mmCIF file of the C-alpha atoms, coordinates in Angstrom:
data_MODEL
# 
_entry.id   MODEL 
# 
loop_
_atom_site.group_PDB 
_atom_site.id 
_atom_site.type_symbol 
_atom_site.label_atom_id 
_atom_site.label_alt_id 
_atom_site.label_comp_id 
_atom_site.label_asym_id 
_atom_site.label_entity_id 
_atom_site.label_seq_id 
_atom_site.pdbx_PDB_ins_code 
_atom_site.Cartn_x 
_atom_site.Cartn_y 
_atom_site.Cartn_z 
_atom_site.occupancy 
_atom_site.B_iso_or_equiv 
_atom_site.pdbx_formal_charge 
_atom_site.auth_seq_id 
_atom_site.auth_comp_id 
_atom_site.auth_asym_id 
_atom_site.auth_atom_id 
_atom_site.pdbx_PDB_model_num 
ATOM 1  C CA . MET A 1 1  ? 0.000  0.000   0.000  1.00 0.00 ? 1  MET A CA 1 
ATOM 2  C CA . ARG A 1 2  ? 1.350  3.377   -0.958 1.00 0.00 ? 2  ARG A CA 1 
ATOM 3  C CA . HIS A 1 3  ? 0.175  6.810   -0.168 1.00 0.00 ? 3  HIS A CA 1 
ATOM 4  C CA . ARG A 1 4  ? 1.112  10.133  -1.558 1.00 0.00 ? 4  ARG A CA 1 
ATOM 5  C CA . CYS A 1 5  ? 4.192  11.355  0.210  1.00 0.00 ? 5  CYS A CA 1 
ATOM 6  C CA . GLY A 1 6  ? 4.335  15.108  0.543  1.00 0.00 ? 6  GLY A CA 1 
ATOM 7  C CA . ALA A 1 7  ? 7.384  17.321  0.497  1.00 0.00 ? 7  ALA A CA 1 
ATOM 8  C CA . ALA A 1 8  ? 7.404  17.502  4.310  1.00 0.00 ? 8  ALA A CA 1 
ATOM 9  C CA . GLN A 1 9  ? 7.573  13.706  4.653  1.00 0.00 ? 9  GLN A CA 1 
ATOM 10 C CA . ARG A 1 10 ? 10.337 13.463  2.060  1.00 0.00 ? 10 ARG A CA 1 
ATOM 11 C CA . THR A 1 11 ? 12.296 16.171  3.858  1.00 0.00 ? 11 THR A CA 1 
ATOM 12 C CA . THR A 1 12 ? 11.816 14.435  7.204  1.00 0.00 ? 12 THR A CA 1 
ATOM 13 C CA . ALA A 1 13 ? 13.021 11.114  5.789  1.00 0.00 ? 13 ALA A CA 1 
ATOM 14 C CA . ARG A 1 14 ? 16.041 12.783  4.191  1.00 0.00 ? 14 ARG A CA 1 
ATOM 15 C CA . GLU A 1 15 ? 16.920 14.657  7.399  1.00 0.00 ? 15 GLU A CA 1 
ATOM 16 C CA . ALA A 1 16 ? 16.551 11.536  9.546  1.00 0.00 ? 16 ALA A CA 1 
ATOM 17 C CA . PHE A 1 17 ? 19.038 9.785   7.270  1.00 0.00 ? 17 PHE A CA 1 
ATOM 18 C CA . GLY A 1 18 ? 21.543 12.654  7.388  1.00 0.00 ? 18 GLY A CA 1 
ATOM 19 C CA . PRO A 1 19 ? 23.577 11.532  10.438 1.00 0.00 ? 19 PRO A CA 1 
ATOM 20 C CA . CYS A 1 20 ? 24.194 8.182   8.740  1.00 0.00 ? 20 CYS A CA 1 
ATOM 21 C CA . ILE A 1 21 ? 26.318 9.856   6.090  1.00 0.00 ? 21 ILE A CA 1 
ATOM 22 C CA . GLY A 1 22 ? 28.838 11.191  8.604  1.00 0.00 ? 22 GLY A CA 1 
ATOM 23 C CA . MET A 1 23 ? 29.034 7.817   10.314 1.00 0.00 ? 23 MET A CA 1 
ATOM 24 C CA . ARG A 1 24 ? 29.609 6.184   6.932  1.00 0.00 ? 24 ARG A CA 1 
ATOM 25 C CA . TYR A 1 25 ? 32.661 8.325   6.271  1.00 0.00 ? 25 TYR A CA 1 
ATOM 26 C CA . GLN A 1 26 ? 33.979 7.762   9.775  1.00 0.00 ? 26 GLN A CA 1 
ATOM 27 C CA . MET A 1 27 ? 33.719 4.004   9.308  1.00 0.00 ? 27 MET A CA 1 
ATOM 28 C CA . THR A 1 28 ? 35.571 4.080   5.993  1.00 0.00 ? 28 THR A CA 1 
ATOM 29 C CA . ILE A 1 29 ? 38.587 5.818   7.500  1.00 0.00 ? 29 ILE A CA 1 
ATOM 30 C CA . THR A 1 30 ? 38.791 4.069   10.860 1.00 0.00 ? 30 THR A CA 1 
ATOM 31 C CA . ALA A 1 31 ? 37.497 0.515   10.468 1.00 0.00 ? 31 ALA A CA 1 
ATOM 32 C CA . PRO A 1 32 ? 39.220 -2.525  8.958  1.00 0.00 ? 32 PRO A CA 1 
ATOM 33 C CA . SER A 1 33 ? 38.102 -3.676  5.513  1.00 0.00 ? 33 SER A CA 1 
ATOM 34 C CA . PRO A 1 34 ? 35.658 -6.415  6.608  1.00 0.00 ? 34 PRO A CA 1 
ATOM 35 C CA . VAL A 1 35 ? 33.828 -3.953  8.852  1.00 0.00 ? 35 VAL A CA 1 
ATOM 36 C CA . VAL A 1 36 ? 33.809 -1.287  6.137  1.00 0.00 ? 36 VAL A CA 1 
ATOM 37 C CA . ASP A 1 37 ? 32.383 -3.751  3.618  1.00 0.00 ? 37 ASP A CA 1 
ATOM 38 C CA . SER A 1 38 ? 29.573 -4.755  5.979  1.00 0.00 ? 38 SER A CA 1 
ATOM 39 C CA . SER A 1 39 ? 28.993 -1.125  6.904  1.00 0.00 ? 39 SER A CA 1 
ATOM 40 C CA . GLU A 1 40 ? 28.658 -0.120  3.254  1.00 0.00 ? 40 GLU A CA 1 
ATOM 41 C CA . ASP A 1 41 ? 26.154 -2.913  2.661  1.00 0.00 ? 41 ASP A CA 1 
ATOM 42 C CA . ALA A 1 42 ? 24.061 -1.830  5.650  1.00 0.00 ? 42 ALA A CA 1 
ATOM 43 C CA . PHE A 1 43 ? 24.267 1.817   4.564  1.00 0.00 ? 43 PHE A CA 1 
ATOM 44 C CA . ARG A 1 44 ? 23.063 1.027   1.039  1.00 0.00 ? 44 ARG A CA 1 
ATOM 45 C CA . ARG A 1 45 ? 20.166 -1.061  2.328  1.00 0.00 ? 45 ARG A CA 1 
ATOM 46 C CA . LEU A 1 46 ? 19.148 1.657   4.786  1.00 0.00 ? 46 LEU A CA 1 
ATOM 47 C CA . ARG A 1 47 ? 19.303 4.238   1.996  1.00 0.00 ? 47 ARG A CA 1 
ATOM 48 C CA . ALA A 1 48 ? 17.090 2.007   -0.172 1.00 0.00 ? 48 ALA A CA 1 
ATOM 49 C CA . LEU A 1 49 ? 14.612 1.727   2.704  1.00 0.00 ? 49 LEU A CA 1 
ATOM 50 C CA . ARG A 1 50 ? 14.648 5.504   3.118  1.00 0.00 ? 50 ARG A CA 1 
ATOM 51 C CA . ASP A 1 51 ? 13.941 5.869   -0.594 1.00 0.00 ? 51 ASP A CA 1 
ATOM 52 C CA . ARG A 1 52 ? 10.928 3.574   -0.312 1.00 0.00 ? 52 ARG A CA 1 
ATOM 53 C CA . VAL A 1 53 ? 9.588  5.699   2.525  1.00 0.00 ? 53 VAL A CA 1 
ATOM 54 C CA . MET A 1 54 ? 10.143 8.828   0.437  1.00 0.00 ? 54 MET A CA 1 
ATOM 55 C CA . GLU A 1 55 ? 8.134  7.185   -2.362 1.00 0.00 ? 55 GLU A CA 1 
ATOM 56 C CA . GLY A 1 56 ? 5.213  6.821   0.030  1.00 0.00 ? 56 GLY A CA 1 
ATOM 57 C CA . VAL A 1 57 ? 5.526  3.152   0.934  1.00 0.00 ? 57 VAL A CA 1 
ATOM 58 C CA . LEU A 1 58 ? 3.826  2.512   4.271  1.00 0.00 ? 58 LEU A CA 1 
ATOM 59 C CA . ALA A 1 59 ? 5.214  0.418   7.119  1.00 0.00 ? 59 ALA A CA 1 
ATOM 60 C CA . ASP A 1 60 ? 2.793  -2.458  6.464  1.00 0.00 ? 60 ASP A CA 1 
ATOM 61 C CA . ASP A 1 61 ? 3.541  -2.594  2.732  1.00 0.00 ? 61 ASP A CA 1 
ATOM 62 C CA . PRO A 1 62 ? 5.379  -5.731  1.547  1.00 0.00 ? 62 PRO A CA 1 
ATOM 63 C CA . ALA A 1 63 ? 7.973  -3.525  -0.198 1.00 0.00 ? 63 ALA A CA 1 
ATOM 64 C CA . TYR A 1 64 ? 8.742  -1.776  3.092  1.00 0.00 ? 64 TYR A CA 1 
ATOM 65 C CA . LEU A 1 65 ? 8.814  -5.029  5.039  1.00 0.00 ? 65 LEU A CA 1 
ATOM 66 C CA . GLU A 1 66 ? 11.213 -6.576  2.522  1.00 0.00 ? 66 GLU A CA 1 
ATOM 67 C CA . GLY A 1 67 ? 13.477 -3.521  2.656  1.00 0.00 ? 67 GLY A CA 1 
ATOM 68 C CA . ARG A 1 68 ? 13.391 -3.519  6.439  1.00 0.00 ? 68 ARG A CA 1 
ATOM 69 C CA . ARG A 1 69 ? 14.281 -7.216  6.550  1.00 0.00 ? 69 ARG A CA 1 
ATOM 70 C CA . ASP A 1 70 ? 17.176 -6.629  4.124  1.00 0.00 ? 70 ASP A CA 1 
ATOM 71 C CA . TYR A 1 71 ? 18.468 -3.774  6.283  1.00 0.00 ? 71 TYR A CA 1 
ATOM 72 C CA . ASP A 1 72 ? 18.063 -5.713  9.535  1.00 0.00 ? 72 ASP A CA 1 
ATOM 73 C CA . ASP A 1 73 ? 19.998 -8.652  8.060  1.00 0.00 ? 73 ASP A CA 1 
ATOM 74 C CA . ALA A 1 74 ? 22.801 -6.367  6.844  1.00 0.00 ? 74 ALA A CA 1 
ATOM 75 C CA . LEU A 1 75 ? 22.944 -4.653  10.233 1.00 0.00 ? 75 LEU A CA 1 
ATOM 76 C CA . ALA A 1 76 ? 23.220 -8.031  11.966 1.00 0.00 ? 76 ALA A CA 1 
ATOM 77 C CA . ARG A 1 77 ? 26.154 -8.932  9.701  1.00 0.00 ? 77 ARG A CA 1 
ATOM 78 C CA . LEU A 1 78 ? 27.793 -5.597  10.492 1.00 0.00 ? 78 LEU A CA 1 
ATOM 79 C CA . ARG A 1 79 ? 27.455 -6.233  14.215 1.00 0.00 ? 79 ARG A CA 1 
ATOM 80 C CA . VAL A 1 80 ? 29.133 -9.634  13.814 1.00 0.00 ? 80 VAL A CA 1 
ATOM 81 C CA . GLN A 1 81 ? 32.026 -8.046  11.912 1.00 0.00 ? 81 GLN A CA 1 
ATOM 82 C CA . MET A 1 82 ? 32.404 -5.319  14.534 1.00 0.00 ? 82 MET A CA 1 
ATOM 83 C CA . ARG A 1 83 ? 32.405 -7.833  17.395 1.00 0.00 ? 83 ARG A CA 1 
ATOM 84 C CA . GLU A 1 84 ? 35.004 -9.964  15.616 1.00 0.00 ? 84 GLU A CA 1 
ATOM 85 C CA . ASP A 1 85 ? 37.160 -6.892  15.101 1.00 0.00 ? 85 ASP A CA 1 
ATOM 86 C CA . LEU A 1 86 ? 36.877 -5.935  18.773 1.00 0.00 ? 86 LEU A CA 1 
ATOM 87 C CA . ARG A 1 87 ? 37.926 -9.453  19.729 1.00 0.00 ? 87 ARG A CA 1 
ATOM 88 C CA . GLY A 1 88 ? 40.948 -9.170  17.452 1.00 0.00 ? 88 GLY A CA 1 
ATOM 89 C CA . ARG A 1 89 ? 39.681 -11.615 14.838 1.00 0.00 ? 89 ARG A CA 1 
ATOM 90 C CA . GLY A 1 90 ? 38.731 -9.052  12.216 1.00 0.00 ? 90 GLY A CA 1 
ATOM 91 C CA . GLY A 1 91 ? 41.242 -10.309 9.705  1.00 0.00 ? 91 GLY A CA 1 
ATOM 92 C CA . GLY A 1 92 ? 42.478 -6.964  8.481  1.00 0.00 ? 92 GLY A CA 1 
ATOM 93 C CA . GLY A 1 93 ? 43.984 -3.674  9.390  1.00 0.00 ? 93 GLY A CA 1 
ATOM 94 C CA . CYS A 1 94 ? 42.706 -0.240  8.542  1.00 0.00 ? 94 CYS A CA 1 
ATOM 95 C CA . ARG A 1 95 ? 41.952 0.461   4.903  1.00 0.00 ? 95 ARG A CA 1 
ATOM 96 C CA . ASP A 1 96 ? 45.084 2.559   4.486  1.00 0.00 ? 96 ASP A CA 1 
ATOM 97 C CA . GLY A 1 97 ? 47.333 -0.297  5.653  1.00 0.00 ? 97 GLY A CA 1 
ATOM 98 C CA . ARG A 1 98 ? 47.791 0.871   9.247  1.00 0.00 ? 98 ARG A CA 1 
ATOM 99 C CA . ALA A 1 99 ? 47.365 -1.769  11.920 1.00 0.00 ? 99 ALA A CA 1 
# 
């Protein structure tokens, strides 16, 4: 089910997503490659979910539910990568080669 999404709703969705962009850049310069890869996947899926909301997709719509499930799965994978990195099993240094 979709409804017409007004300019105010689109702006709200865009603004709510804004802080994610800064965190994305922080992750790419501080995290090891496996964490960055998982972070990028989660970011893209969250952005796709935001876009669905901006198109007027409602929370009970199958398209929203699928996007939410995709994002939740990607976020779970990111958490696993982050925990492995914190335990010292991340398998890689920082993206610029620093340990």
